[in-house]
XYZ file of C-alpha atoms in Angstrom:
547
model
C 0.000 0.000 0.000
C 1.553 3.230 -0.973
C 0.921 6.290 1.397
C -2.292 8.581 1.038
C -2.235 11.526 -1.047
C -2.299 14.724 0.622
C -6.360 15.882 1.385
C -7.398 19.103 -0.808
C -8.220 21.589 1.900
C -11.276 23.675 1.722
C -10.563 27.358 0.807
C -13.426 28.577 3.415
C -10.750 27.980 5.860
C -8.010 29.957 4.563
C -9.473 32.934 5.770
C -10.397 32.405 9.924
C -7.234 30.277 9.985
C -5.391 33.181 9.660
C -6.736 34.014 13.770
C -7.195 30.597 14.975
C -5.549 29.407 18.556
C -5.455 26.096 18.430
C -1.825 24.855 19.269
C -1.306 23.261 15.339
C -1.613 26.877 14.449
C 0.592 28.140 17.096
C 2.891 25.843 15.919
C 2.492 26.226 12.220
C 3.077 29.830 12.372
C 6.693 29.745 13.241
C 6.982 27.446 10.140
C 5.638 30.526 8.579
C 7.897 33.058 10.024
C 10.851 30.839 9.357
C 10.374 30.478 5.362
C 9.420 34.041 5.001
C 13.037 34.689 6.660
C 14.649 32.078 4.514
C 12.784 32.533 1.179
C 12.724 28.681 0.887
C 9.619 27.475 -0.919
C 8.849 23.899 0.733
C 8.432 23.160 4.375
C 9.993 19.917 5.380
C 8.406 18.032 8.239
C 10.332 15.105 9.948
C 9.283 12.514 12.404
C 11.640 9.670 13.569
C 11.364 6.167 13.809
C 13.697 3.672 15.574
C 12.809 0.071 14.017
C 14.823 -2.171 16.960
C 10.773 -2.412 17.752
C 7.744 -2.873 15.604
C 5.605 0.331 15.561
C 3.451 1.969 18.728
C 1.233 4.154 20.102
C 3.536 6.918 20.514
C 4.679 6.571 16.635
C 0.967 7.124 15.905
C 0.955 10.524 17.984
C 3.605 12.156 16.670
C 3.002 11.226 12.736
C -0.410 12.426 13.832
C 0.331 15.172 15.788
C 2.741 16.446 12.695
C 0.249 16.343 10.498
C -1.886 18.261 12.518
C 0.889 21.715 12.154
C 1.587 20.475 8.648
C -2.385 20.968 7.920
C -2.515 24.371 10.129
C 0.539 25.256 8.123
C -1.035 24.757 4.977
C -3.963 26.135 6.004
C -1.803 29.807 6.986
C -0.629 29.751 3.400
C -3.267 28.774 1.363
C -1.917 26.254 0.217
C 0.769 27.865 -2.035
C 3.337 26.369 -0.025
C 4.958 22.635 -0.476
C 5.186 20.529 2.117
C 6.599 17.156 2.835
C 6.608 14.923 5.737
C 9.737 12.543 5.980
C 9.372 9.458 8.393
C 12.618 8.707 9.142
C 14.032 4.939 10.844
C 17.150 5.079 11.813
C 17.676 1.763 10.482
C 22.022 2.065 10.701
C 21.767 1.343 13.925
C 23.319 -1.413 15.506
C 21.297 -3.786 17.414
C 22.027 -3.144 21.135
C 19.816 -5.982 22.461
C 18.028 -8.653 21.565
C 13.803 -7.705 21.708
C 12.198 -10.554 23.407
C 9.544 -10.286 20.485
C 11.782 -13.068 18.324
C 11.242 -16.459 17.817
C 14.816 -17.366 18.809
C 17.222 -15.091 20.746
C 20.431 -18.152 20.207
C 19.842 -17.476 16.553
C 20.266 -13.391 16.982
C 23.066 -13.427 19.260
C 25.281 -13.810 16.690
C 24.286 -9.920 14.790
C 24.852 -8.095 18.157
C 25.591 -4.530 17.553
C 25.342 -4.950 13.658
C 23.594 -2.210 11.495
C 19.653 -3.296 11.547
C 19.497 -4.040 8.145
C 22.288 -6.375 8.452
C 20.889 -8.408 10.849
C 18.523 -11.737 9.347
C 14.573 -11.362 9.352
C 14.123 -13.379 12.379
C 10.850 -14.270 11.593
C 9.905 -14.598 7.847
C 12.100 -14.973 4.651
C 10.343 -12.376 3.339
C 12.516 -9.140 3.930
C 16.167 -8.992 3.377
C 16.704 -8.093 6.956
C 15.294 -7.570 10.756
C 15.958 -3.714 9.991
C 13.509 -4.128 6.582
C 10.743 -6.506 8.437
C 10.044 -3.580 11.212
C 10.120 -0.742 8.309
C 7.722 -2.591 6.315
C 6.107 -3.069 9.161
C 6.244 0.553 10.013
C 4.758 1.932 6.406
C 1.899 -0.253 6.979
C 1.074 0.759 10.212
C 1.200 4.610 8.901
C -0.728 3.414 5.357
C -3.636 2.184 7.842
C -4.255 5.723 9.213
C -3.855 7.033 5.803
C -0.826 9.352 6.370
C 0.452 11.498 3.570
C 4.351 10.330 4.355
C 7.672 9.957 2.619
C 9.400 6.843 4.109
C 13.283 7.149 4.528
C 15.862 4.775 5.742
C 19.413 5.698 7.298
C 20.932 2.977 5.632
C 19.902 4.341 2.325
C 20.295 7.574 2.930
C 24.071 6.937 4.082
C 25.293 4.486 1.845
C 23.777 6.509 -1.528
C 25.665 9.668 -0.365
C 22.536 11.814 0.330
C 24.710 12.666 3.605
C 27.865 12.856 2.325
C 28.570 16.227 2.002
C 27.196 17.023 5.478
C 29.281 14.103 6.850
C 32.499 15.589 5.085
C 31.854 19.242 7.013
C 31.357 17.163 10.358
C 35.428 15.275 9.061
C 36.245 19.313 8.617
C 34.763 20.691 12.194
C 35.055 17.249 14.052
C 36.770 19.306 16.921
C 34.048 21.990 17.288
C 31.416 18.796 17.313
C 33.518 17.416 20.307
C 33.471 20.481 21.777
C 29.822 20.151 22.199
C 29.867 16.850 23.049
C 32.574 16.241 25.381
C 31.464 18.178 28.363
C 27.659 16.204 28.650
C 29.954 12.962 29.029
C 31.363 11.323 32.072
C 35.161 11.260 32.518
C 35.726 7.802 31.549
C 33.113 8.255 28.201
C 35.233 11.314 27.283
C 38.591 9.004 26.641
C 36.823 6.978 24.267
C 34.246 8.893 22.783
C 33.846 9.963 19.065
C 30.726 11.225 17.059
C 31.903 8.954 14.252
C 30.553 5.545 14.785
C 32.608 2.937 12.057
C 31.250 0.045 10.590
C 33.610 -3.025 10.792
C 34.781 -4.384 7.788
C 36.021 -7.368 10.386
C 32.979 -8.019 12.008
C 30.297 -5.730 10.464
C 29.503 -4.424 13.744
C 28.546 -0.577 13.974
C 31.921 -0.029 16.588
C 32.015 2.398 19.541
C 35.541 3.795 19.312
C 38.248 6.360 20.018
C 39.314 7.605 16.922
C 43.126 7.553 16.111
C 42.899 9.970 13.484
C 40.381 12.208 11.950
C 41.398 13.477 8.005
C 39.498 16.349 6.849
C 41.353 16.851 3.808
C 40.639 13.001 2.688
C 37.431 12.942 4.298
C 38.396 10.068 6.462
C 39.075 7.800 10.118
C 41.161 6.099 11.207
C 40.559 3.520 14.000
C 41.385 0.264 15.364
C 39.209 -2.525 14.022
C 37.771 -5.280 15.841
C 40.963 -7.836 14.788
C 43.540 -5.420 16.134
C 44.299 -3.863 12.923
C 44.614 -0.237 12.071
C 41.979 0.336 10.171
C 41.182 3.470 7.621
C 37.237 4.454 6.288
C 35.854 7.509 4.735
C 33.227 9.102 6.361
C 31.138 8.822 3.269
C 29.177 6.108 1.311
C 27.671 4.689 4.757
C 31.230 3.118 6.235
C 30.659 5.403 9.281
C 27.657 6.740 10.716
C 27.092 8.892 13.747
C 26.357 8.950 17.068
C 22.577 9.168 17.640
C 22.949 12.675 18.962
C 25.018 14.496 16.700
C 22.963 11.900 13.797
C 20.125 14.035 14.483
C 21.403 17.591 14.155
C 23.371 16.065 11.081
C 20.365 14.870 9.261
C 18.471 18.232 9.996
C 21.167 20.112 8.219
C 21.808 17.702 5.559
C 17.567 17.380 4.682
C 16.898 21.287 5.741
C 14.243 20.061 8.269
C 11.618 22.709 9.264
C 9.665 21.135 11.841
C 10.299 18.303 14.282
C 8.729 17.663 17.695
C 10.027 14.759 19.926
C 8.977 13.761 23.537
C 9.901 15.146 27.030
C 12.576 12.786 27.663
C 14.660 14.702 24.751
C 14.470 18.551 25.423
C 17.564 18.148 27.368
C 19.295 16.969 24.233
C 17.492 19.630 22.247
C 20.574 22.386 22.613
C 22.991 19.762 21.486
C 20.589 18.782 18.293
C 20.309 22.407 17.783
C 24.033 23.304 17.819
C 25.698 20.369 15.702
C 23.204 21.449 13.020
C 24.281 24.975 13.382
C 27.884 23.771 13.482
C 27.083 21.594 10.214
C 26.091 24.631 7.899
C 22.381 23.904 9.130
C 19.399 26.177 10.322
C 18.175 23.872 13.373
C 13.926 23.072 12.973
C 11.436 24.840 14.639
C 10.638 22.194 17.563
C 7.511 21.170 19.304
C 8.173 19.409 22.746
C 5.349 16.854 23.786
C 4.530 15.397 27.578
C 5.203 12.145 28.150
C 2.131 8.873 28.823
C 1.772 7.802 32.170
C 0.135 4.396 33.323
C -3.018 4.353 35.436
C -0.352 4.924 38.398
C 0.843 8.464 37.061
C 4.328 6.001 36.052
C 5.883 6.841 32.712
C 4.741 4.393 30.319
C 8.031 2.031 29.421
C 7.513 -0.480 26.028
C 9.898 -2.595 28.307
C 7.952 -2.803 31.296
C 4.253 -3.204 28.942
C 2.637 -0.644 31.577
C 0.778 1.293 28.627
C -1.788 0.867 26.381
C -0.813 -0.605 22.723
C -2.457 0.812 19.886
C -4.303 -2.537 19.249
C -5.356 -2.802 22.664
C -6.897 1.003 22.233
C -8.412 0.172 18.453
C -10.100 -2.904 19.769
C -12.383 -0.854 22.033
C -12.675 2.338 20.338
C -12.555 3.643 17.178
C -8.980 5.505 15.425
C -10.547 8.889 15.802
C -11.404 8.617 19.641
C -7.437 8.197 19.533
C -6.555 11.047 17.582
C -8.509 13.314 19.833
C -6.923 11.945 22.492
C -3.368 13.308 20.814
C -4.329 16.414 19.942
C -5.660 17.436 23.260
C -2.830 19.177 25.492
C -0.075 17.472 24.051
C 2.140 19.319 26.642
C 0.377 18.005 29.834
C 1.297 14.598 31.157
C -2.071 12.331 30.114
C -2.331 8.908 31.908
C -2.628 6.087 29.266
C -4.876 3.316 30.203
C -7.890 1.616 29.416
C -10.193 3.905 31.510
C -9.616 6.935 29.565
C -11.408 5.454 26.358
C -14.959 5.908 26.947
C -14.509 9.163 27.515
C -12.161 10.256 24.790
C -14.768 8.067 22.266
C -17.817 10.275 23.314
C -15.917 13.999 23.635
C -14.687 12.660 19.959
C -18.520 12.392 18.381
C -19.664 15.566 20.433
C -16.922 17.877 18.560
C -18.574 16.021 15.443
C -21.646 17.348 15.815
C -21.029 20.772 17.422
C -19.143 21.032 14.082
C -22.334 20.913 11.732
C -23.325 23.835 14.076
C -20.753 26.198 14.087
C -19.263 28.678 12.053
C -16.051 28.685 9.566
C -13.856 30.454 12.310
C -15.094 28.077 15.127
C -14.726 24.654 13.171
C -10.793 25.443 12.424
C -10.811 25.800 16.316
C -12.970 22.508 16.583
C -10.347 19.815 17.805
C -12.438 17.259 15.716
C -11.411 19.726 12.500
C -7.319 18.941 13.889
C -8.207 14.787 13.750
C -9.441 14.704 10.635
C -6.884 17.270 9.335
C -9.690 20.053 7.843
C -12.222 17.615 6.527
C -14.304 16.196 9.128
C -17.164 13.403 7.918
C -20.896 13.567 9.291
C -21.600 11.517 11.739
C -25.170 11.252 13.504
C -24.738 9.625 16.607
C -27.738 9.499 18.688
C -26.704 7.800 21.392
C -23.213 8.138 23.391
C -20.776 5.142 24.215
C -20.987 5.738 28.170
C -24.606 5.307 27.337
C -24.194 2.153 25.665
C -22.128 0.449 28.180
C -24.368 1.297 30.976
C -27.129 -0.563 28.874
C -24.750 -3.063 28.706
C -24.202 -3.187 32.309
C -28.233 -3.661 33.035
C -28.887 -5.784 30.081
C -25.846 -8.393 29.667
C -26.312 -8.648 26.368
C -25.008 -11.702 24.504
C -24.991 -10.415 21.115
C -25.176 -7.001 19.337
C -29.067 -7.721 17.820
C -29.817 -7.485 21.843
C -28.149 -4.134 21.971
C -29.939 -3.051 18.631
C -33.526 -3.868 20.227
C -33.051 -1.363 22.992
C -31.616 1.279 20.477
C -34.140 0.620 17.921
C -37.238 0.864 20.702
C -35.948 4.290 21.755
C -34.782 5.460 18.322
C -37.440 4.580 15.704
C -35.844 4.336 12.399
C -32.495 3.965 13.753
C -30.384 0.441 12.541
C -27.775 -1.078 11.984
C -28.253 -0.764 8.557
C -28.942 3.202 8.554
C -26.119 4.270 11.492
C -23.003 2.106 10.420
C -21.045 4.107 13.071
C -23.437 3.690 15.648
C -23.441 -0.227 14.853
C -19.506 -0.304 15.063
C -19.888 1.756 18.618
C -22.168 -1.275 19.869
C -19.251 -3.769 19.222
C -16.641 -1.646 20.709
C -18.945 -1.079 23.834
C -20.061 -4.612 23.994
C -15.927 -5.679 24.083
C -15.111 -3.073 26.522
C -17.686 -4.279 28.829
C -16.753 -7.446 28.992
C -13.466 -7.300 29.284
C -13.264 -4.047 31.875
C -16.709 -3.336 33.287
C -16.861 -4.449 36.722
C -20.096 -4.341 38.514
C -19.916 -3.682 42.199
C -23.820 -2.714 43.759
C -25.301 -2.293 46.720
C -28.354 -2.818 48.940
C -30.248 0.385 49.299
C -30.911 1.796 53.039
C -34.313 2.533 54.075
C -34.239 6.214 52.849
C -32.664 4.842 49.494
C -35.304 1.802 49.500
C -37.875 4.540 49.882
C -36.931 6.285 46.781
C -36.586 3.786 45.026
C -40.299 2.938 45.430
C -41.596 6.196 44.602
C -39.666 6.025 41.301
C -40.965 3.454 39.794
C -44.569 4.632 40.732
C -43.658 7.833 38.912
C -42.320 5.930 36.142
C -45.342 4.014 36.121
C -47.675 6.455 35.237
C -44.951 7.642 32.488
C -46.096 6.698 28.831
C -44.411 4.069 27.092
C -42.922 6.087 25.028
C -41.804 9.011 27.395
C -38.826 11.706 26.472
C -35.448 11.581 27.923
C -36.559 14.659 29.570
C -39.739 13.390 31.080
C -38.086 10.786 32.565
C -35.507 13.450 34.028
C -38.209 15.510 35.122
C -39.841 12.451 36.636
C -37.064 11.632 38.798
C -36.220 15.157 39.950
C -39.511 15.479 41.499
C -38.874 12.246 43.603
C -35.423 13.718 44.823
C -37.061 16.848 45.563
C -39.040 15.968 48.529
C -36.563 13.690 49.942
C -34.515 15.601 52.355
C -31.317 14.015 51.832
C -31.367 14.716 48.564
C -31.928 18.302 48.718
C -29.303 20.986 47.561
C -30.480 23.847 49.208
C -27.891 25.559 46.933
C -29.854 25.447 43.547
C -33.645 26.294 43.369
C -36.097 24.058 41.274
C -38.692 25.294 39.246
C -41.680 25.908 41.797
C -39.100 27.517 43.890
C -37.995 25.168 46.392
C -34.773 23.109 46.657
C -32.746 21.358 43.540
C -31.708 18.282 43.784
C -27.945 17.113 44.962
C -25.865 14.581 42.220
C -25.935 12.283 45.529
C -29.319 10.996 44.378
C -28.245 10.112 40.711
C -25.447 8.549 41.567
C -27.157 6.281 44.290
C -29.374 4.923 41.360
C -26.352 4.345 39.431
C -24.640 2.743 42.211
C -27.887 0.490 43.618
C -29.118 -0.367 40.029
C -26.294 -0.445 37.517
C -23.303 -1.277 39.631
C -21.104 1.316 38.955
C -20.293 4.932 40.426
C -21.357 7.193 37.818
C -23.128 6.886 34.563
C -24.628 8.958 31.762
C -27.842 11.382 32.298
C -30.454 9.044 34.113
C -33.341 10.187 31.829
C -31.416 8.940 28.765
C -30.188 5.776 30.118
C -34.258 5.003 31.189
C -35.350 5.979 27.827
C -32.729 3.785 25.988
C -33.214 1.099 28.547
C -37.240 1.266 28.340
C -39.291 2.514 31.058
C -40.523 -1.514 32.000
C -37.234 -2.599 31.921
C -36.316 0.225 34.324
C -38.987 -0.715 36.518
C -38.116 -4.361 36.768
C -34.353 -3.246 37.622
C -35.461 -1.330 40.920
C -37.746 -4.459 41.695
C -34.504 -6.598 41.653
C -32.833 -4.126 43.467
C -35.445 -3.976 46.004
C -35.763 -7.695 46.309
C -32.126 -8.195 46.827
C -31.140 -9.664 43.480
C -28.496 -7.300 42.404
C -26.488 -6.620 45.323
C -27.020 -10.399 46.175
């Protein structure tokens, strides 16, 4: 699958972009500022990819995230402006450790420290190398989501020369790169370190050595190879490649990178980045600096330790969008990862949807569902939420959608399968997340509770059958309303008297549902059926539930 081509933008944008606040545009301007000082005419976008692991959840926020500034940028400019978005792997790098992922670590042990794309395909015949198998594997996760995307390899990029004249001015100011370098490493580090990382032609091995000489006029290094040999390489024509650090202010003077943003964990770095490209003839990128994830326990999410959510794990309960919202929103605040987060993320996701067909051109570029969908945002009509849904599958225990549909259908004439296609693919990610996370905990009402609970279902008892959301509402405000314990003396109710406190509501969530909270009451009654309600505080009355 090749990569999507780039969305036409709608020119009704062009104009309120020009004031919009959303961070993509924050970020996009500075792209802005920085061609109009340069006079180039393309902006380059980079994000980078290290393929020692297959892709993740993180790789998916910052292709996404880019995109988002690349859209605002194009969006600032009308579109007259190029752009291009490289994903980079850093594929020359030699294989540190052995991911517990392969079939057979005796069988890698062997390509230690070798140049990923020199080490074997551990798992199929069919790439060339482990270094290929994880960028293949890489495009197709990115072809999924339908990211416009130019792939690029290291090795490729090295070995054609496409670095080599940046890699002959790092030969030339090797001592001002060191100069840099030196003083961020430990004592011990310092004797042996060099920016220049050789490739064996002994071993193959990518080598971590002092250099014995540097040649700037012959573009070269000299070293001692693994077999105790002097051994000389140029820099060019991928025999050498560089340290990961100064590799990353090298390749954003050697590509003329615009815009990168990285995570948390690399600002300190970020001067270094900045000054080797400066050092190598280069303008350094505008950057964009993102939080880290955190685990339900506030720890930073580790691929090591598997304390986060995978992107499968999050696209088997929700749908890619929910997940894209998720990104865009504060990318510079810490956000705990975890299964939890989902249902709400899935229904803030469809409410940006439809406040969309509502509002304005200068509102909708401001609209974070207009950022997800990168300026062209579908219609969706979703009539009922996903918190809504899994508290009907809480009461109901449904075995199969079609039980799901009945309720929906009942309360939504007209409304199927068939007719809401998004709606129907909601069901199945609600009926999956409820079974696998939704655990039910009630509890036996008091006396005052019990008492409530009584007069509810009388009201609802002389409700029609077919009753509104809000009747149902209303219906079970007046109940609370004479019930002093549920009086907030705070907030008036319509004949003038007390409102009612959220202490009630969430009592019937916790007595009949099982859980702590839940959607508005009315709705989850109507959905549910007004019968089926009644039956539920009968069982709750008669012990059943909490039993």
């Amino acid at each position: 699958m090749s990569p999507a081509a780039l969305p036409a933008l709608d020119p009704s944008f062009f104009e309120p972009a020009q004031n919009a606040r959303a961070w993509p545009f924050e970020e996009a301007r500075k792209i802005v500022k920085r061609l109009e000082k340069s006079g180039k005419g393309e902006a380059l976008f980079e994000t980078g990819y290290g393929p020692s692991g297959l892709p993740h959840i993180g790789t998916f926020g910052e292709v996404a995230r880019t995109t988002m500034v690349r859209t605002a940028f194009r969006l600032l400019t009308r579109d007259q402006i190029p752009t291009r978005l490289i994903c980079f792997s850093d594929d020359l790098d030699g294989m540190r450790k052995i991911p517990d992922t392969v079939p057979s670590k005796e069988a890698m042990e062997p390509h230690l420290q070798k140049p990923l794309t020199a080490v074997p395909d551990p798992w199929t015949n069919e790439y060339a190398s482990f270094g290929e198998h994880n960028n293949a594997m890489l495009r197709r996760f990115l072809d999924t989501f339908g990211f416009d995307y130019e792939f690029a390899s290291a090795t490729e990029y090295y070995r054609s020369g496409k670095f080599d004249t940046v890699l002959l001015r790092a030969a030339e100011r090797y001592d001002d790169i060191m100069k840099v370098m030196l003083p961020t490493l430990g004592a011990e580090r310092q004797a042996t370190y060099s920016p220049f990382l050789p490739i064996s032609p002994a071993s193959g091995r990518v080598l971590y050595v002092p250099m014995k000489e540097v040649n700037a006029k012959d573009g070269t290094i000299t070293f001692t190879d693994e077999d105790g040999r002097d051994t000389t390489l140029p820099v060019t024509g991928g025999n050498v490649k560089l340290q990961w650090k100064p590799d990353f202010g090298m390749r954003w003077a050697a590509l003329g990178v615009d815009f990168e943003m990285f995570g948390k964990d690399h600002q300190s770095n970020q001067v270094i980045y900045d000054r080797i490209c400066a050092i190598l003839g280069g303008t350094p990128p505008e950057h964009y600096v993102y939080e880290l994830f955190l685990d339900a326990e506030g720890q930073k999410i580790s691929k090591s330790k598997g304390n986060g959510l995978t992107i499968d794990e999050w696209l088997t309960y929700a749908p890619t969008e929910s997940l894209g919202l998720y990104m865009f929103q504060k990318p510079r605040v810490a956000k705990r990862l975890h299964f939890d987060v989902i249902p709400r993320a899935v229904d803030e996701y469809f409410t940006h949807v439809a406040a969309f067909e509502r509002q304005d051109a200068a509102a909708r570029v401001e609209n974070p569902a207009f950022h997800v969908h990168f300026g062209n945002v579908p219609k969706v009509d979703m009539p009922v939420t996903f918190s809504l849904l899994l508290n009907l599958a809480t009461a109901s225990n449904p075995e199969t959608p079609e039980v799901m549909w009945g309720y929906i259908s009942a309360h939504v004439p007209g409304v199927s399968a068939k007719t809401h296609p998004h709606l129907d693919a909601l069901v199945s990610y609600a009926l999956r997340y409820f079974r696998d996370f939704v655990e039910k905990t009630y509890r036996a009402p008091d006396d005052v509770e019990r008492a409530a609970l009584e007069a509810l279902s009388s009201a609802f008892a002389a409700l029609p059958p077919d009753a509104s959301n809000e009747d149902i509402q209303n219906a079970s405000l007046d109940v609370a309303r004479v019930i002093e314990r549920y009086q907030d003396h705070s907030k008036k109710s319509p004949t003038g008297g007390p409102g009612v406190s959220g202490d009630f509501f969430q009592m019937l969530y916790q007595v009949l549902i099982g859980q702590e909270r839940g959607p508005r009451f009315g709705s989850f009654a109507a959905l549910y059926g007004i019968d089926n309600t009644r039956q539920l505080i009968a069982d709750a009355l008669a012990g059943k539930l909490a039993g």
